[in-house]
Amino acid sequence: MIPSIEVLNLRKSYGTTVAVDDVSFQVQEGEIFGMVGPNGAGKTTTIECVEGLRQPDAGTIQVLGLDPQRDSYELRERIGVQLQESALPDRIKVWEAMDLFASFYRRGLDWRPLLDQLGLSEKHSAPFAKLSGGQKQRLFIALALLNDPDLVFLDELTSGLDPQARRAMWDLVRGIRQQGKTVFLTTHYMEEAEQLCDRVAIIDRGQIVTLDTPENLIHSLGAENRVVFCVDGRFDKKSLQAFPSVTRVEQVGERVIVYGQSDGLVSSVVNALEAGSVRFRDLRTEGPTLEDVFLALTGQEMRD
C-alpha cells in the first residue's frame, strides 16, 4: 500500500536555528497519525512543509503521490488544512465563509449538511466575531472539509479550548477518520494523542526521537504503576517499603504516592494500611501514560 505521506530526510532552518533536522516518517492511508513535542520542537514547521506551505531546505516529501511544491495546485484539491493560528474577518457570516471557501475548489461539497454535522446550523448567519472558541474551531474544520479531502491536517486543533469542547473535537476527529479519510494532527496534549492516534511520533529539538503506537510506546517505557491516596494523621512509609512489589514511596503533606509493579501492588498497599490502622481516603490507581513517555524522552525543563 502506498503511504498517504512519505517524508525522507526533511531539514528546515531559519537563519542559524535548525527547526527540523533530518526527519523521516510515513503516514498510512486511513490512520490518525499524531506528532507531539514541546514548544519549538519542530511540529508546525514539519506539518507546514508537508502541506506545501513552506519550502524545505533538504529532503523529499510525497503527499498522496504528489510533490507539495511542484504539484501544489493539484494537491490542494485533495487535502484539507486547519492551521494552528487561523482567523476570519469579524463581520463575515458563517454561511458567507463557507460559500467563499467552497468557490476555491473544483470539487466542493454542499456545505449545508456539513454545518449540520458540525453543529453550526444555528450559527448559519452569525458573524465570526460572535462565535465561541469551540464554534470557531468547528468552523475551521468545516472549511477544511469543504473539498471532501482524502487527507486532513489538524495543527493544535484543541489549543485553548475547555475540556468539554476538547472532548467534542475528539469525537469530530474520529468521525473524520470513519469517513475513510487520513488525519495528520499535531498536539501538545498527551492525553489527546493517546486517545486519538493510531501511531505517534515524538519530536524534540527538530528530530523524531521515537515513533510507534501509543500502547507500544507506553509499554516500552517500563514505567511503574502508582497507588495514590491521602492519609489522616501520622503515617510511617516503612510499612509499605518492605513489600517486594513496592519500589518507592513519596509523601507530600497528606498525599502519598506508592510506586511499584502491577502484580499485587494495590492489595499490598491496602493490606498494609489496614494492618497499621492507618486512616486513608481517596485511594486510586494510576498506570503509565503517554505523558510519562513524553517526559522521559524530552525532559521536564521549561521551554520557550
mmCIF file of C-alpha atoms in Angstrom:
data_model
loop_
_atom_site.group_PDB
_atom_site.id
_atom_site.type_symbol
_atom_site.label_atom_id
_atom_site.label_comp_id
_atom_site.label_asym_id
_atom_site.label_seq_id
_atom_site.Cartn_x
_atom_site.Cartn_y
_atom_site.Cartn_z
ATOM 1 C CA MET A 1 0.000 0.000 0.000
ATOM 2 C CA ILE A 2 1.349 3.428 -0.965
ATOM 3 C CA PRO A 3 1.512 5.677 2.119
ATOM 4 C CA SER A 4 -0.541 8.871 2.174
ATOM 5 C CA ILE A 5 2.545 10.779 3.325
ATOM 6 C CA GLU A 6 6.199 9.877 2.916
ATOM 7 C CA VAL A 7 8.875 12.170 4.324
ATOM 8 C CA LEU A 8 12.588 11.402 3.927
ATOM 9 C CA ASN A 9 15.470 13.363 5.492
ATOM 10 C CA LEU A 10 13.494 16.601 5.871
ATOM 11 C CA ARG A 11 15.511 19.600 7.017
ATOM 12 C CA LYS A 12 14.446 23.208 7.557
ATOM 13 C CA SER A 13 16.375 26.085 9.131
ATOM 14 C CA TYR A 14 15.625 29.703 9.940
ATOM 15 C CA GLY A 15 18.943 31.507 9.901
ATOM 16 C CA THR A 16 21.184 29.694 12.360
ATOM 17 C CA THR A 17 18.248 27.899 14.023
ATOM 18 C CA VAL A 18 17.637 24.345 12.781
ATOM 19 C CA ALA A 19 13.894 23.788 13.205
ATOM 20 C CA VAL A 20 13.704 20.343 11.560
ATOM 21 C CA ASP A 21 16.784 18.152 11.360
ATOM 22 C CA ASP A 22 16.770 15.015 9.171
ATOM 23 C CA VAL A 23 13.186 13.924 9.882
ATOM 24 C CA SER A 24 11.760 10.832 8.163
ATOM 25 C CA PHE A 25 8.374 9.120 8.614
ATOM 26 C CA GLN A 26 5.364 7.708 6.798
ATOM 27 C CA VAL A 27 1.627 8.128 7.339
ATOM 28 C CA GLN A 28 -0.511 5.229 6.189
ATOM 29 C CA GLU A 29 -3.851 5.611 4.455
ATOM 30 C CA GLY A 30 -6.817 5.720 6.827
ATOM 31 C CA GLU A 31 -4.899 6.244 10.062
ATOM 32 C CA ILE A 32 -4.826 9.068 12.575
ATOM 33 C CA PHE A 33 -1.166 9.976 12.839
ATOM 34 C CA GLY A 34 -0.020 12.277 15.610
ATOM 35 C CA MET A 35 3.103 14.365 16.059
ATOM 36 C CA VAL A 36 3.770 15.621 19.572
ATOM 37 C CA GLY A 37 6.585 17.585 21.131
ATOM 38 C CA PRO A 38 7.474 20.534 23.357
ATOM 39 C CA ASN A 39 7.013 24.109 22.178
ATOM 40 C CA GLY A 40 9.559 24.860 19.469
ATOM 41 C CA ALA A 41 10.265 21.175 18.792
ATOM 42 C CA GLY A 42 9.538 21.472 15.056
ATOM 43 C CA LYS A 43 5.955 20.178 14.847
ATOM 44 C CA THR A 44 4.426 23.106 12.995
ATOM 45 C CA THR A 45 7.402 23.542 10.650
ATOM 46 C CA THR A 46 7.191 19.856 9.730
ATOM 47 C CA ILE A 47 3.467 19.902 9.035
ATOM 48 C CA GLU A 48 3.740 23.149 7.044
ATOM 49 C CA CYS A 49 6.471 21.634 4.859
ATOM 50 C CA VAL A 50 4.282 18.579 4.275
ATOM 51 C CA GLU A 51 1.305 20.804 3.402
ATOM 52 C CA GLY A 52 3.432 22.747 0.935
ATOM 53 C CA LEU A 53 3.228 25.993 2.904
ATOM 54 C CA ARG A 54 6.984 26.074 3.487
ATOM 55 C CA GLN A 55 9.873 25.177 1.209
ATOM 56 C CA PRO A 56 12.181 22.654 2.894
ATOM 57 C CA ASP A 57 15.942 23.140 2.715
ATOM 58 C CA ALA A 58 16.573 19.469 2.045
ATOM 59 C CA GLY A 59 14.794 16.132 1.866
ATOM 60 C CA THR A 60 11.922 14.708 -0.141
ATOM 61 C CA ILE A 61 8.178 14.787 0.579
ATOM 62 C CA GLN A 62 5.409 12.877 -1.169
ATOM 63 C CA VAL A 63 1.780 13.554 -0.221
ATOM 64 C CA LEU A 64 -0.855 11.405 -1.937
ATOM 65 C CA GLY A 65 1.828 10.657 -4.530
ATOM 66 C CA LEU A 66 2.392 14.366 -5.219
ATOM 67 C CA ASP A 67 5.218 16.801 -4.519
ATOM 68 C CA PRO A 68 3.822 19.569 -2.253
ATOM 69 C CA GLN A 69 5.892 22.234 -4.014
ATOM 70 C CA ARG A 70 5.764 21.139 -7.656
ATOM 71 C CA ASP A 71 2.155 19.855 -7.558
ATOM 72 C CA SER A 72 0.753 22.380 -5.095
ATOM 73 C CA TYR A 73 -2.415 23.262 -7.019
ATOM 74 C CA GLU A 74 -3.388 19.649 -7.592
ATOM 75 C CA LEU A 75 -2.575 18.739 -4.001
ATOM 76 C CA ARG A 76 -4.715 21.499 -2.509
ATOM 77 C CA GLU A 77 -7.739 19.994 -4.212
ATOM 78 C CA ARG A 78 -7.188 16.788 -2.252
ATOM 79 C CA ILE A 79 -6.180 17.933 1.228
ATOM 80 C CA GLY A 80 -7.878 19.883 3.984
ATOM 81 C CA VAL A 81 -5.907 22.106 6.326
ATOM 82 C CA GLN A 82 -6.724 23.580 9.740
ATOM 83 C CA LEU A 83 -3.854 25.884 10.693
ATOM 84 C CA GLN A 84 -2.552 26.415 14.221
ATOM 85 C CA GLU A 85 -3.442 30.107 14.046
ATOM 86 C CA SER A 86 -6.458 30.955 11.913
ATOM 87 C CA ALA A 87 -8.802 33.917 11.724
ATOM 88 C CA LEU A 88 -11.552 35.368 9.581
ATOM 89 C CA PRO A 89 -12.889 38.932 9.316
ATOM 90 C CA ASP A 90 -15.026 39.682 12.373
ATOM 91 C CA ARG A 91 -18.112 40.568 10.350
ATOM 92 C CA ILE A 92 -18.099 37.688 7.869
ATOM 93 C CA LYS A 93 -21.042 35.381 8.479
ATOM 94 C CA VAL A 94 -20.682 31.624 8.781
ATOM 95 C CA TRP A 95 -22.565 30.959 5.554
ATOM 96 C CA GLU A 96 -20.532 33.603 3.724
ATOM 97 C CA ALA A 97 -17.266 31.983 4.794
ATOM 98 C CA MET A 98 -18.486 28.557 3.690
ATOM 99 C CA ASP A 99 -19.713 29.904 0.358
ATOM 100 C CA LEU A 100 -16.473 31.777 -0.266
ATOM 101 C CA PHE A 101 -14.168 28.875 0.549
ATOM 102 C CA ALA A 102 -16.289 26.428 -1.464
ATOM 103 C CA SER A 103 -15.659 28.577 -4.536
ATOM 104 C CA PHE A 104 -11.920 27.915 -4.241
ATOM 105 C CA TYR A 105 -12.261 24.260 -5.272
ATOM 106 C CA ARG A 106 -13.192 22.466 -8.474
ATOM 107 C CA ARG A 107 -14.836 19.742 -6.400
ATOM 108 C CA GLY A 108 -16.827 21.050 -3.486
ATOM 109 C CA LEU A 109 -19.381 19.598 -1.113
ATOM 110 C CA ASP A 110 -22.797 21.023 -0.377
ATOM 111 C CA TRP A 111 -21.752 22.802 2.804
ATOM 112 C CA ARG A 112 -25.201 22.885 4.437
ATOM 113 C CA PRO A 113 -25.094 19.235 5.619
ATOM 114 C CA LEU A 114 -21.537 19.929 6.809
ATOM 115 C CA LEU A 115 -22.835 22.664 9.119
ATOM 116 C CA ASP A 116 -25.437 20.219 10.452
ATOM 117 C CA GLN A 117 -22.753 17.593 11.073
ATOM 118 C CA LEU A 118 -20.583 20.050 12.989
ATOM 119 C CA GLY A 119 -23.419 21.582 14.995
ATOM 120 C CA LEU A 120 -23.220 25.002 13.350
ATOM 121 C CA SER A 121 -26.586 25.214 11.606
ATOM 122 C CA GLU A 122 -27.987 27.574 14.241
ATOM 123 C CA LYS A 123 -24.979 29.850 13.656
ATOM 124 C CA HIS A 124 -25.587 29.961 9.905
ATOM 125 C CA SER A 125 -25.983 33.754 9.865
ATOM 126 C CA ALA A 126 -23.803 34.608 12.869
ATOM 127 C CA PRO A 127 -20.738 36.807 12.325
ATOM 128 C CA PHE A 128 -17.377 35.202 13.057
ATOM 129 C CA ALA A 129 -16.710 37.531 15.998
ATOM 130 C CA LYS A 130 -19.814 36.259 17.804
ATOM 131 C CA LEU A 131 -18.746 32.609 17.763
ATOM 132 C CA SER A 132 -17.293 30.896 20.827
ATOM 133 C CA GLY A 133 -13.811 29.384 20.716
ATOM 134 C CA GLY A 134 -15.186 25.907 20.111
ATOM 135 C CA GLN A 135 -17.544 27.129 17.401
ATOM 136 C CA LYS A 136 -14.684 28.892 15.617
ATOM 137 C CA GLN A 137 -12.636 25.687 15.679
ATOM 138 C CA ARG A 138 -15.580 23.722 14.281
ATOM 139 C CA LEU A 139 -15.970 26.309 11.539
ATOM 140 C CA PHE A 140 -12.302 25.924 10.597
ATOM 141 C CA ILE A 141 -12.790 22.147 10.456
ATOM 142 C CA ALA A 142 -15.829 22.665 8.211
ATOM 143 C CA LEU A 143 -13.735 24.874 5.919
ATOM 144 C CA ALA A 144 -11.032 22.177 5.834
ATOM 145 C CA LEU A 145 -13.598 19.557 4.763
ATOM 146 C CA LEU A 146 -15.333 21.579 2.043
ATOM 147 C CA ASN A 147 -13.437 19.903 -0.786
ATOM 148 C CA ASP A 148 -14.085 16.363 0.527
ATOM 149 C CA PRO A 149 -10.336 15.811 1.070
ATOM 150 C CA ASP A 150 -8.559 12.482 1.199
ATOM 151 C CA LEU A 151 -6.145 13.795 3.829
ATOM 152 C CA VAL A 152 -6.834 16.277 6.643
ATOM 153 C CA PHE A 153 -4.195 18.234 8.579
ATOM 154 C CA LEU A 154 -5.097 19.453 12.068
ATOM 155 C CA ASP A 155 -2.462 21.620 13.746
ATOM 156 C CA GLU A 156 -3.007 22.103 17.506
ATOM 157 C CA LEU A 157 -6.741 21.668 16.990
ATOM 158 C CA THR A 158 -7.837 21.941 20.610
ATOM 159 C CA SER A 159 -5.368 24.507 21.926
ATOM 160 C CA GLY A 160 -7.153 26.977 24.186
ATOM 161 C CA LEU A 161 -10.410 25.020 24.375
ATOM 162 C CA ASP A 162 -12.107 23.972 27.595
ATOM 163 C CA PRO A 163 -12.256 20.226 28.442
ATOM 164 C CA GLN A 164 -15.834 19.819 27.191
ATOM 165 C CA ALA A 165 -15.073 21.422 23.834
ATOM 166 C CA ARG A 166 -11.857 19.392 23.564
ATOM 167 C CA ARG A 167 -13.717 16.100 24.007
ATOM 168 C CA ALA A 168 -16.257 17.184 21.390
ATOM 169 C CA MET A 169 -13.388 17.861 18.988
ATOM 170 C CA TRP A 170 -12.032 14.369 19.609
ATOM 171 C CA ASP A 171 -15.360 12.911 18.508
ATOM 172 C CA LEU A 172 -15.220 15.044 15.366
ATOM 173 C CA VAL A 173 -11.736 13.770 14.524
ATOM 174 C CA ARG A 174 -12.850 10.166 14.976
ATOM 175 C CA GLY A 175 -15.814 10.909 12.704
ATOM 176 C CA ILE A 176 -13.496 12.263 10.012
ATOM 177 C CA ARG A 177 -11.498 9.034 10.061
ATOM 178 C CA GLN A 178 -14.695 6.967 9.923
ATOM 179 C CA GLN A 179 -15.432 8.683 6.616
ATOM 180 C CA GLY A 180 -12.340 6.986 5.208
ATOM 181 C CA LYS A 181 -10.029 9.979 5.450
ATOM 182 C CA THR A 182 -6.452 10.067 6.729
ATOM 183 C CA VAL A 183 -5.723 12.503 9.570
ATOM 184 C CA PHE A 184 -2.364 14.063 10.457
ATOM 185 C CA LEU A 185 -2.536 16.051 13.673
ATOM 186 C CA THR A 186 -0.087 17.866 15.901
ATOM 187 C CA THR A 187 -0.790 18.461 19.570
ATOM 188 C CA HIS A 188 0.944 19.171 22.848
ATOM 189 C CA TYR A 189 -1.802 17.392 24.815
ATOM 190 C CA MET A 190 -0.505 13.893 25.525
ATOM 191 C CA GLU A 191 -3.943 12.591 26.521
ATOM 192 C CA GLU A 192 -5.269 13.778 23.160
ATOM 193 C CA ALA A 193 -2.596 11.872 21.249
ATOM 194 C CA GLU A 194 -3.113 8.771 23.384
ATOM 195 C CA GLN A 195 -6.881 8.816 22.878
ATOM 196 C CA LEU A 196 -6.969 9.606 19.155
ATOM 197 C CA CYS A 197 -3.858 8.407 17.370
ATOM 198 C CA ASP A 198 -3.074 5.055 15.794
ATOM 199 C CA ARG A 199 0.616 5.999 15.828
ATOM 200 C CA VAL A 200 2.514 8.852 17.439
ATOM 201 C CA ALA A 201 5.840 10.456 16.569
ATOM 202 C CA ILE A 202 7.525 12.319 19.432
ATOM 203 C CA ILE A 203 9.680 15.125 18.060
ATOM 204 C CA ASP A 204 12.187 17.106 20.116
ATOM 205 C CA ARG A 205 14.766 19.689 19.035
ATOM 206 C CA GLY A 206 13.887 19.085 15.413
ATOM 207 C CA GLN A 207 14.326 15.305 15.437
ATOM 208 C CA ILE A 208 11.948 12.367 15.849
ATOM 209 C CA VAL A 209 13.062 10.539 18.977
ATOM 210 C CA THR A 210 10.537 7.699 18.750
ATOM 211 C CA LEU A 211 7.540 6.599 16.643
ATOM 212 C CA ASP A 212 5.076 3.823 17.456
ATOM 213 C CA THR A 213 1.546 3.137 18.645
ATOM 214 C CA PRO A 214 0.665 4.777 21.984
ATOM 215 C CA GLU A 215 0.341 1.334 23.555
ATOM 216 C CA ASN A 216 3.792 0.225 22.422
ATOM 217 C CA LEU A 217 5.389 3.494 23.481
ATOM 218 C CA ILE A 218 3.901 3.189 26.980
ATOM 219 C CA HIS A 219 4.915 -0.463 27.243
ATOM 220 C CA SER A 220 8.469 0.263 26.089
ATOM 221 C CA LEU A 221 8.964 2.757 28.898
ATOM 222 C CA GLY A 222 8.684 0.055 31.536
ATOM 223 C CA ALA A 223 7.131 2.644 33.829
ATOM 224 C CA GLU A 224 5.828 1.793 37.255
ATOM 225 C CA ASN A 225 2.216 1.820 38.310
ATOM 226 C CA ARG A 226 1.131 4.163 41.075
ATOM 227 C CA VAL A 227 -1.244 3.927 44.019
ATOM 228 C CA VAL A 228 -2.276 7.378 45.240
ATOM 229 C CA PHE A 229 -4.152 8.126 48.452
ATOM 230 C CA CYS A 230 -4.453 10.643 51.281
ATOM 231 C CA VAL A 231 -3.832 9.896 54.941
ATOM 232 C CA ASP A 232 -5.245 11.442 58.088
ATOM 233 C CA GLY A 233 -2.710 11.788 60.848
ATOM 234 C CA ARG A 234 0.684 10.124 61.190
ATOM 235 C CA PHE A 235 1.927 7.650 58.586
ATOM 236 C CA ASP A 236 5.086 5.502 58.545
ATOM 237 C CA LYS A 237 6.335 4.920 54.966
ATOM 238 C CA LYS A 238 8.469 1.994 56.095
ATOM 239 C CA SER A 239 5.366 -0.160 56.453
ATOM 240 C CA LEU A 240 4.968 -0.054 52.667
ATOM 241 C CA GLN A 241 8.604 -0.023 51.587
ATOM 242 C CA ALA A 242 9.084 -3.538 52.924
ATOM 243 C CA PHE A 243 6.874 -5.097 50.206
ATOM 244 C CA PRO A 244 8.709 -6.569 47.148
ATOM 245 C CA SER A 245 6.151 -5.041 44.756
ATOM 246 C CA VAL A 246 6.856 -1.518 46.072
ATOM 247 C CA THR A 247 9.828 0.350 44.617
ATOM 248 C CA ARG A 248 9.478 3.686 46.402
ATOM 249 C CA VAL A 249 7.064 5.804 48.419
ATOM 250 C CA GLU A 250 6.661 9.578 48.227
ATOM 251 C CA GLN A 251 4.667 11.783 50.578
ATOM 252 C CA VAL A 252 3.840 15.462 50.268
ATOM 253 C CA GLY A 253 1.631 16.615 53.122
ATOM 254 C CA GLU A 254 -1.282 14.212 53.386
ATOM 255 C CA ARG A 255 -0.869 12.892 49.827
ATOM 256 C CA VAL A 256 1.027 9.624 49.386
ATOM 257 C CA ILE A 257 2.196 8.041 46.113
ATOM 258 C CA VAL A 258 3.349 4.422 46.101
ATOM 259 C CA TYR A 259 5.305 3.267 43.041
ATOM 260 C CA GLY A 260 5.753 -0.352 42.049
ATOM 261 C CA GLN A 261 4.949 -3.255 39.770
ATOM 262 C CA SER A 262 1.328 -4.006 38.985
ATOM 263 C CA ASP A 263 1.228 -7.553 40.388
ATOM 264 C CA GLY A 264 -0.005 -7.326 43.937
ATOM 265 C CA LEU A 265 0.725 -3.621 44.366
ATOM 266 C CA VAL A 266 -2.790 -2.492 45.269
ATOM 267 C CA SER A 267 -3.512 -5.385 47.619
ATOM 268 C CA SER A 268 -0.139 -4.909 49.333
ATOM 269 C CA VAL A 269 -0.827 -1.231 49.943
ATOM 270 C CA VAL A 270 -4.382 -1.727 51.213
ATOM 271 C CA ASN A 271 -3.412 -4.647 53.470
ATOM 272 C CA ALA A 272 -0.534 -2.673 54.973
ATOM 273 C CA LEU A 273 -2.702 0.355 55.633
ATOM 274 C CA GLU A 274 -5.434 -1.698 57.264
ATOM 275 C CA ALA A 275 -2.937 -3.718 59.313
ATOM 276 C CA GLY A 276 -1.424 -0.483 60.614
ATOM 277 C CA SER A 277 -4.851 1.028 61.299
ATOM 278 C CA VAL A 278 -3.964 3.921 59.003
ATOM 279 C CA ARG A 279 -6.903 6.143 58.154
ATOM 280 C CA PHE A 280 -6.791 6.741 54.394
ATOM 281 C CA ARG A 281 -9.118 8.106 51.718
ATOM 282 C CA ASP A 282 -9.377 8.831 48.014
ATOM 283 C CA LEU A 283 -7.305 5.795 47.053
ATOM 284 C CA ARG A 284 -6.894 5.302 43.326
ATOM 285 C CA THR A 285 -4.517 3.602 40.900
ATOM 286 C CA GLU A 286 -2.681 5.268 38.031
ATOM 287 C CA GLY A 287 -0.997 3.423 35.181
ATOM 288 C CA PRO A 288 1.775 4.823 32.994
ATOM 289 C CA THR A 289 0.619 7.140 30.219
ATOM 290 C CA LEU A 290 1.962 8.665 27.039
ATOM 291 C CA GLU A 291 2.810 11.734 29.104
ATOM 292 C CA ASP A 292 5.257 9.610 31.120
ATOM 293 C CA VAL A 293 6.900 8.530 27.845
ATOM 294 C CA PHE A 294 6.993 12.127 26.629
ATOM 295 C CA LEU A 295 8.640 13.428 29.800
ATOM 296 C CA ALA A 296 11.139 10.559 29.898
ATOM 297 C CA LEU A 297 12.258 11.299 26.339
ATOM 298 C CA THR A 298 12.124 15.106 26.241
ATOM 299 C CA GLY A 299 12.831 16.072 29.860
ATOM 300 C CA GLN A 300 10.845 18.306 32.169
ATOM 301 C CA GLU A 301 12.603 21.644 31.874
ATOM 302 C CA MET A 302 10.654 24.699 30.751
ATOM 303 C CA ARG A 303 10.871 25.530 27.050
ATOM 304 C CA ASP A 304 10.180 28.829 25.235
#
